[in-house]
Amino acid sequence: PRAFPPPILPFNPKTNMKSLIVYSSKTGNTKKVAEAILSVLPAGTEIFPVENAPDPDGYDFVAVGYWVDKGTANQEMAAYLPKIRGKKVGVFFTLGAFPDSPHAEESFRNGSALLGEDCEVVAKFWCQGAIDPKLTEWMSKLPAEHPHAPNPESLRRWAEAAKHPDGNDLEAAKDAFRNVI
């Protein structure tokens, strides 16, 4: 069974609140989640891949999504997160590990820690996502004694990750962000 992070209570919106979604997606997983979240945020919410993202200063709420790399936000998103200061923020990500794993919790803490000063995380969501085939191919060639070499457990996890994000994941992402603003 998959577990998702518990919801965070909504905050009171300002009039004419400007919202932004910035995501980084290597295989398309995180982009799918970003687009699902966009569907429940107010009309006029802007969405950008991180490489084209505007300065977050002109926004009241910023949702940021990344793919997990080595237990934290991938490099491009890690460079963007400190630019977000004094904002209400929603954090979402995809990872190859199970969403109820200690690795997922650690990835949330590590990614959120990169946010600039005085940010308040008001929404969070994560789910499995298909692993980049180049990465699984590389890991498949590792010697058996290597910590990332395939074993029955990792092969099972990779197979499950390949099914995500699925419709249930996308609905859960919407639910996590639906009442944020």
GROMACS .gro file of C-alpha atoms in nm:
model
  181
    1PRO     CA    1   0.000   0.000   0.000
    2ARG     CA    2   0.110   0.352  -0.077
    3ALA     CA    3   0.103   0.626   0.183
    4PHE     CA    4   0.092   0.995   0.110
    5PRO     CA    5   0.198   1.275   0.341
    6PRO     CA    6  -0.074   1.409   0.569
    7PRO     CA    7  -0.251   1.722   0.446
    8ILE     CA    8  -0.162   2.064   0.578
    9LEU     CA    9  -0.443   2.298   0.677
   10PRO     CA   10  -0.520   2.573   0.424
   11PHE     CA   11  -0.418   2.933   0.486
   12ASN     CA   12  -0.628   3.243   0.432
   13PRO     CA   13  -0.571   3.387   0.084
   14LYS     CA   14  -0.513   3.752   0.003
   15THR     CA   15  -0.733   3.926  -0.250
   16ASN     CA   16  -0.596   3.888  -0.602
   17MET     CA   17  -0.332   3.643  -0.485
   18LYS     CA   18  -0.076   3.559  -0.756
   19SER     CA   19   0.025   3.194  -0.777
   20LEU     CA   20   0.312   3.020  -0.950
   21ILE     CA   21   0.407   2.659  -1.015
   22VAL     CA   22   0.770   2.580  -1.097
   23TYR     CA   23   0.872   2.223  -1.169
   24SER     CA   24   1.172   2.022  -1.280
   25SER     CA   25   1.100   1.701  -1.467
   26LYS     CA   26   1.351   1.465  -1.622
   27THR     CA   27   1.115   1.192  -1.746
   28GLY     CA   28   0.781   1.377  -1.742
   29ASN     CA   29   0.663   1.244  -1.404
   30THR     CA   30   0.691   1.568  -1.209
   31LYS     CA   31   0.543   1.765  -1.499
   32LYS     CA   32   0.231   1.544  -1.485
   33VAL     CA   33   0.195   1.616  -1.114
   34ALA     CA   34   0.249   1.991  -1.172
   35GLU     CA   35  -0.025   1.996  -1.435
   36ALA     CA   36  -0.264   1.809  -1.203
   37ILE     CA   37  -0.198   2.066  -0.929
   38LEU     CA   38  -0.249   2.350  -1.177
   39SER     CA   39  -0.599   2.217  -1.247
   40VAL     CA   40  -0.710   2.291  -0.888
   41LEU     CA   41  -0.538   2.625  -0.833
   42PRO     CA   42  -0.709   2.954  -0.922
   43ALA     CA   43  -0.740   3.067  -1.281
   44GLY     CA   44  -0.438   3.274  -1.375
   45THR     CA   45  -0.190   3.053  -1.190
   46GLU     CA   46   0.127   3.047  -1.396
   47ILE     CA   47   0.333   2.732  -1.459
   48PHE     CA   48   0.694   2.706  -1.578
   49PRO     CA   49   0.968   2.447  -1.604
   50VAL     CA   50   1.248   2.556  -1.372
   51GLU     CA   51   1.479   2.653  -1.658
   52ASN     CA   52   1.226   2.921  -1.768
   53ALA     CA   53   1.090   3.016  -1.425
   54PRO     CA   54   1.043   3.381  -1.336
   55ASP     CA   55   1.170   3.543  -1.019
   56PRO     CA   56   0.932   3.430  -0.743
   57ASP     CA   57   0.923   3.772  -0.576
   58GLY     CA   58   0.611   3.884  -0.763
   59TYR     CA   59   0.400   3.591  -0.635
   60ASP     CA   60   0.216   3.523  -0.311
   61PHE     CA   61   0.209   3.144  -0.338
   62VAL     CA   62   0.469   2.926  -0.509
   63ALA     CA   63   0.435   2.552  -0.569
   64VAL     CA   64   0.766   2.383  -0.645
   65GLY     CA   65   0.812   2.033  -0.781
   66TYR     CA   66   1.123   1.829  -0.838
   67TRP     CA   67   1.250   1.484  -0.905
   68VAL     CA   68   1.460   1.337  -0.628
   69ASP     CA   69   1.830   1.308  -0.693
   70LYS     CA   70   2.049   1.167  -0.417
   71GLY     CA   71   1.790   1.232  -0.148
   72THR     CA   72   1.704   1.592  -0.232
   73ALA     CA   73   1.584   1.823  -0.508
   74ASN     CA   74   1.761   1.777  -0.838
   75GLN     CA   75   2.037   2.027  -0.919
   76GLU     CA   76   1.828   2.276  -1.123
   77MET     CA   77   1.554   2.297  -0.861
   78ALA     CA   78   1.809   2.309  -0.578
   79ALA     CA   79   1.947   2.626  -0.739
   80TYR     CA   80   1.598   2.784  -0.766
   81LEU     CA   81   1.460   2.705  -0.418
   82PRO     CA   82   1.675   2.959  -0.225
   83LYS     CA   83   1.531   3.238  -0.444
   84ILE     CA   84   1.190   3.180  -0.282
   85ARG     CA   85   1.176   3.397   0.029
   86GLY     CA   86   0.891   3.499   0.256
   87LYS     CA   87   0.628   3.297   0.066
   88LYS     CA   88   0.357   3.044   0.125
   89VAL     CA   89   0.494   2.737  -0.054
   90GLY     CA   90   0.369   2.400  -0.170
   91VAL     CA   91   0.632   2.129  -0.221
   92PHE     CA   92   0.581   1.823  -0.441
   93PHE     CA   93   0.813   1.565  -0.591
   94THR     CA   94   0.847   1.225  -0.751
   95LEU     CA   95   1.097   0.957  -0.663
   96GLY     CA   96   1.175   0.597  -0.747
   97ALA     CA   97   1.148   0.484  -0.384
   98PHE     CA   98   0.821   0.400  -0.215
   99PRO     CA   99   0.636   0.714  -0.099
  100ASP     CA  100   0.601   0.585   0.258
  101SER     CA  101   0.974   0.515   0.290
  102PRO     CA  102   1.221   0.698   0.515
  103HIS     CA  103   1.398   0.804   0.193
  104ALA     CA  104   1.084   0.990   0.080
  105GLU     CA  105   1.052   1.174   0.413
  106GLU     CA  106   1.422   1.261   0.403
  107SER     CA  107   1.387   1.386   0.044
  108PHE     CA  108   1.105   1.618   0.155
  109ARG     CA  109   1.307   1.753   0.449
  110ASN     CA  110   1.619   1.801   0.238
  111GLY     CA  111   1.437   1.972  -0.049
  112SER     CA  112   1.233   2.197   0.182
  113ALA     CA  113   1.547   2.297   0.369
  114LEU     CA  114   1.673   2.460   0.048
  115LEU     CA  115   1.390   2.717   0.049
  116GLY     CA  116   1.489   3.076   0.122
  117GLU     CA  117   1.419   3.256   0.448
  118ASP     CA  118   1.075   3.292   0.602
  119CYS     CA  119   0.890   3.045   0.380
  120GLU     CA  120   0.594   2.852   0.516
  121VAL     CA  121   0.518   2.513   0.361
  122VAL     CA  122   0.139   2.500   0.338
  123ALA     CA  123   0.101   2.198   0.107
  124LYS     CA  124   0.307   1.890   0.035
  125PHE     CA  125   0.278   1.587  -0.187
  126TRP     CA  126   0.500   1.313  -0.321
  127CYS     CA  127   0.458   0.990  -0.510
  128GLN     CA  128   0.660   0.733  -0.696
  129GLY     CA  129   0.764   0.806  -1.049
  130ALA     CA  130   0.916   0.595  -1.321
  131ILE     CA  131   1.293   0.592  -1.296
  132ASP     CA  132   1.495   0.721  -1.590
  133PRO     CA  133   1.571   0.411  -1.803
  134LYS     CA  134   1.932   0.527  -1.840
  135LEU     CA  135   1.972   0.512  -1.463
  136THR     CA  136   1.823   0.163  -1.429
  137GLU     CA  137   2.041   0.047  -1.718
  138TRP     CA  138   2.349   0.185  -1.542
  139MET     CA  139   2.250   0.025  -1.210
  140SER     CA  140   2.186  -0.309  -1.382
  141LYS     CA  141   2.553  -0.320  -1.482
  142LEU     CA  142   2.686  -0.261  -1.130
  143PRO     CA  143   2.866  -0.544  -0.950
  144ALA     CA  144   2.653  -0.735  -0.699
  145GLU     CA  145   2.838  -0.588  -0.401
  146HIS     CA  146   2.758  -0.227  -0.504
  147PRO     CA  147   2.480  -0.072  -0.287
  148HIS     CA  148   2.278   0.026  -0.598
  149ALA     CA  149   2.316  -0.305  -0.780
  150PRO     CA  150   1.982  -0.468  -0.860
  151ASN     CA  151   1.842  -0.722  -0.618
  152PRO     CA  152   1.492  -0.872  -0.593
  153GLU     CA  153   1.369  -0.582  -0.374
  154SER     CA  154   1.504  -0.307  -0.599
  155LEU     CA  155   1.371  -0.480  -0.911
  156ARG     CA  156   1.025  -0.495  -0.746
  157ARG     CA  157   1.050  -0.125  -0.652
  158TRP     CA  158   1.161  -0.029  -1.005
  159ALA     CA  159   0.870  -0.221  -1.156
  160GLU     CA  160   0.622  -0.050  -0.923
  161ALA     CA  161   0.775   0.293  -0.985
  162ALA     CA  162   0.730   0.242  -1.360
  163LYS     CA  163   0.351   0.251  -1.304
  164HIS     CA  164   0.356   0.600  -1.153
  165PRO     CA  165   0.239   0.864  -1.134
  166ASP     CA  166  -0.097   0.707  -1.205
  167GLY     CA  167  -0.450   0.845  -1.188
  168ASN     CA  168  -0.472   0.787  -0.813
  169ASP     CA  169  -0.146   0.974  -0.759
  170LEU     CA  170  -0.266   1.269  -0.965
  171GLU     CA  171  -0.595   1.284  -0.773
  172ALA     CA  172  -0.405   1.273  -0.443
  173ALA     CA  173  -0.185   1.561  -0.565
  174LYS     CA  174  -0.495   1.763  -0.649
  175ASP     CA  175  -0.639   1.688  -0.304
  176ALA     CA  176  -0.317   1.801  -0.135
  177PHE     CA  177  -0.333   2.141  -0.312
  178ARG     CA  178  -0.707   2.185  -0.370
  179ASN     CA  179  -0.782   2.409  -0.070
  180VAL     CA  180  -0.447   2.578  -0.033
  181ILE     CA  181  -0.572   2.906  -0.183
   0.00000   0.00000   0.00000
